[in-house]
């Protein structure tokens, strides 16, 4: 069903397909983006500082990575990407590792 829906969506003018490989997703998100996501979500300063300490204590020399296996990992990963969610505009359709958007994409999101 997902493939048929994707095919039908791509027949419309302006439809695009983007393949997203999420391997090592937690290892690739910059910690600054996680903290920015916390600010956007208006997380209280005390909690934000706790999370910043949590990230720094795990890997003091690395600027990327969310500690895997920790209950906060998925939340922090999602908050880190919250500032990018407006880049895929309109009605995105997602199935497995491919996202289809029925509108234009920002230059930053275009395939190179």
PDB file of C-alpha atoms in Angstrom, residues 13-108:
ATOM      1  CA  UNK A  13       3.488  18.036 -10.397  1.00  0.00           C
ATOM      2  CA  UNK A  14       5.997  19.177  -7.806  1.00  0.00           C
ATOM      3  CA  UNK A  15       6.126  15.910  -5.857  1.00  0.00           C
ATOM      4  CA  UNK A  16       9.559  14.834  -4.709  1.00  0.00           C
ATOM      5  CA  UNK A  17      11.072  11.803  -3.038  1.00  0.00           C
ATOM      6  CA  UNK A  18      13.888  11.921  -0.524  1.00  0.00           C
ATOM      7  CA  UNK A  19      15.656   8.846   0.782  1.00  0.00           C
ATOM      8  CA  UNK A  20      16.721   9.128   4.400  1.00  0.00           C
ATOM      9  CA  UNK A  21      19.256   6.710   5.827  1.00  0.00           C
ATOM     10  CA  UNK A  22      18.889   6.761   9.590  1.00  0.00           C
ATOM     11  CA  UNK A  23      21.874   4.539  10.360  1.00  0.00           C
ATOM     12  CA  UNK A  24      23.830   6.046  13.241  1.00  0.00           C
ATOM     13  CA  UNK A  25      21.182   8.747  13.663  1.00  0.00           C
ATOM     14  CA  UNK A  26      21.982   9.230  17.352  1.00  0.00           C
ATOM     15  CA  UNK A  27      25.692   9.528  16.557  1.00  0.00           C
ATOM     16  CA  UNK A  28      25.228  12.220  13.948  1.00  0.00           C
ATOM     17  CA  UNK A  29      23.162  14.938  15.623  1.00  0.00           C
ATOM     18  CA  UNK A  30      25.207  17.893  16.888  1.00  0.00           C
ATOM     19  CA  UNK A  31      24.724  18.594  20.564  1.00  0.00           C
ATOM     20  CA  UNK A  32      24.209  22.297  19.834  1.00  0.00           C
ATOM     21  CA  UNK A  33      21.108  21.345  17.832  1.00  0.00           C
ATOM     22  CA  UNK A  34      19.783  19.339  20.770  1.00  0.00           C
ATOM     23  CA  UNK A  35      20.217  22.335  23.060  1.00  0.00           C
ATOM     24  CA  UNK A  36      18.626  24.595  20.431  1.00  0.00           C
ATOM     25  CA  UNK A  37      15.679  22.187  20.247  1.00  0.00           C
ATOM     26  CA  UNK A  38      15.306  22.393  24.020  1.00  0.00           C
ATOM     27  CA  UNK A  39      15.206  26.190  23.778  1.00  0.00           C
ATOM     28  CA  UNK A  40      12.586  26.067  21.012  1.00  0.00           C
ATOM     29  CA  UNK A  41      10.493  23.682  23.128  1.00  0.00           C
ATOM     30  CA  UNK A  42      10.840  26.156  26.032  1.00  0.00           C
ATOM     31  CA  UNK A  43      12.210  23.498  28.370  1.00  0.00           C
ATOM     32  CA  UNK A  44      12.837  25.073  31.804  1.00  0.00           C
ATOM     33  CA  UNK A  45      16.422  26.299  32.282  1.00  0.00           C
ATOM     34  CA  UNK A  46      17.083  23.868  35.156  1.00  0.00           C
ATOM     35  CA  UNK A  47      16.132  20.871  33.007  1.00  0.00           C
ATOM     36  CA  UNK A  48      18.060  22.249  30.008  1.00  0.00           C
ATOM     37  CA  UNK A  49      21.198  22.622  32.149  1.00  0.00           C
ATOM     38  CA  UNK A  50      20.748  19.093  33.497  1.00  0.00           C
ATOM     39  CA  UNK A  51      20.499  17.704  29.969  1.00  0.00           C
ATOM     40  CA  UNK A  52      23.523  19.746  28.830  1.00  0.00           C
ATOM     41  CA  UNK A  53      25.523  18.265  31.731  1.00  0.00           C
ATOM     42  CA  UNK A  54      24.195  14.804  30.893  1.00  0.00           C
ATOM     43  CA  UNK A  55      25.480  15.130  27.323  1.00  0.00           C
ATOM     44  CA  UNK A  56      28.868  16.563  28.315  1.00  0.00           C
ATOM     45  CA  UNK A  57      29.578  13.997  31.019  1.00  0.00           C
ATOM     46  CA  UNK A  58      29.076  11.079  28.644  1.00  0.00           C
ATOM     47  CA  UNK A  59      31.579  12.057  25.960  1.00  0.00           C
ATOM     48  CA  UNK A  60      33.486  15.148  27.005  1.00  0.00           C
ATOM     49  CA  UNK A  61      35.443  15.567  23.766  1.00  0.00           C
ATOM     50  CA  UNK A  62      32.749  14.848  21.174  1.00  0.00           C
ATOM     51  CA  UNK A  63      30.409  17.499  19.772  1.00  0.00           C
ATOM     52  CA  UNK A  64      27.978  14.965  18.303  1.00  0.00           C
ATOM     53  CA  UNK A  65      26.158  11.923  19.641  1.00  0.00           C
ATOM     54  CA  UNK A  66      23.235  11.219  21.889  1.00  0.00           C
ATOM     55  CA  UNK A  67      23.993   8.480  24.427  1.00  0.00           C
ATOM     56  CA  UNK A  68      22.362   5.325  23.103  1.00  0.00           C
ATOM     57  CA  UNK A  69      20.380   3.073  25.368  1.00  0.00           C
ATOM     58  CA  UNK A  70      19.383   5.885  27.704  1.00  0.00           C
ATOM     59  CA  UNK A  71      15.670   6.691  28.149  1.00  0.00           C
ATOM     60  CA  UNK A  72      16.324  10.330  27.190  1.00  0.00           C
ATOM     61  CA  UNK A  73      18.022   9.457  23.880  1.00  0.00           C
ATOM     62  CA  UNK A  74      14.958   9.451  21.612  1.00  0.00           C
ATOM     63  CA  UNK A  75      13.534  12.619  23.182  1.00  0.00           C
ATOM     64  CA  UNK A  76      16.832  14.477  22.808  1.00  0.00           C
ATOM     65  CA  UNK A  77      17.238  13.273  19.228  1.00  0.00           C
ATOM     66  CA  UNK A  78      13.735  14.500  18.327  1.00  0.00           C
ATOM     67  CA  UNK A  79      14.252  17.848  20.049  1.00  0.00           C
ATOM     68  CA  UNK A  80      17.521  18.275  18.184  1.00  0.00           C
ATOM     69  CA  UNK A  81      15.707  17.949  14.890  1.00  0.00           C
ATOM     70  CA  UNK A  82      12.709  20.062  15.892  1.00  0.00           C
ATOM     71  CA  UNK A  83      14.228  23.186  14.366  1.00  0.00           C
ATOM     72  CA  UNK A  84      14.430  21.417  10.982  1.00  0.00           C
ATOM     73  CA  UNK A  85      10.852  20.179  10.837  1.00  0.00           C
ATOM     74  CA  UNK A  86       9.635  23.222   8.878  1.00  0.00           C
ATOM     75  CA  UNK A  87      11.976  22.374   6.004  1.00  0.00           C
ATOM     76  CA  UNK A  88       9.705  19.640   4.690  1.00  0.00           C
ATOM     77  CA  UNK A  89       6.612  21.680   4.025  1.00  0.00           C
ATOM     78  CA  UNK A  90       3.004  20.616   3.516  1.00  0.00           C
ATOM     79  CA  UNK A  91       1.851  16.986   3.743  1.00  0.00           C
ATOM     80  CA  UNK A  92       4.819  14.635   4.012  1.00  0.00           C
ATOM     81  CA  UNK A  93       4.221  10.919   3.622  1.00  0.00           C
ATOM     82  CA  UNK A  94       6.728   8.623   5.262  1.00  0.00           C
ATOM     83  CA  UNK A  95       7.194   4.901   4.752  1.00  0.00           C
ATOM     84  CA  UNK A  96      10.246   3.024   6.025  1.00  0.00           C
ATOM     85  CA  UNK A  97      13.242   5.151   4.988  1.00  0.00           C
ATOM     86  CA  UNK A  98      11.764   7.300   2.232  1.00  0.00           C
ATOM     87  CA  UNK A  99       9.822  10.508   2.738  1.00  0.00           C
ATOM     88  CA  UNK A 100       7.599  11.947   0.039  1.00  0.00           C
ATOM     89  CA  UNK A 101       6.617  15.581   0.162  1.00  0.00           C
ATOM     90  CA  UNK A 102       3.855  17.025  -1.986  1.00  0.00           C
ATOM     91  CA  UNK A 103       5.381  20.489  -2.061  1.00  0.00           C
ATOM     92  CA  UNK A 104       8.666  22.230  -2.651  1.00  0.00           C
ATOM     93  CA  UNK A 105      11.638  21.715  -0.415  1.00  0.00           C
ATOM     94  CA  UNK A 106      14.163  24.226   0.849  1.00  0.00           C
ATOM     95  CA  UNK A 107      17.541  24.347  -0.934  1.00  0.00           C
ATOM     96  CA  UNK A 108      19.170  22.834   2.163  1.00  0.00           C
TER      97      UNK A 108
END
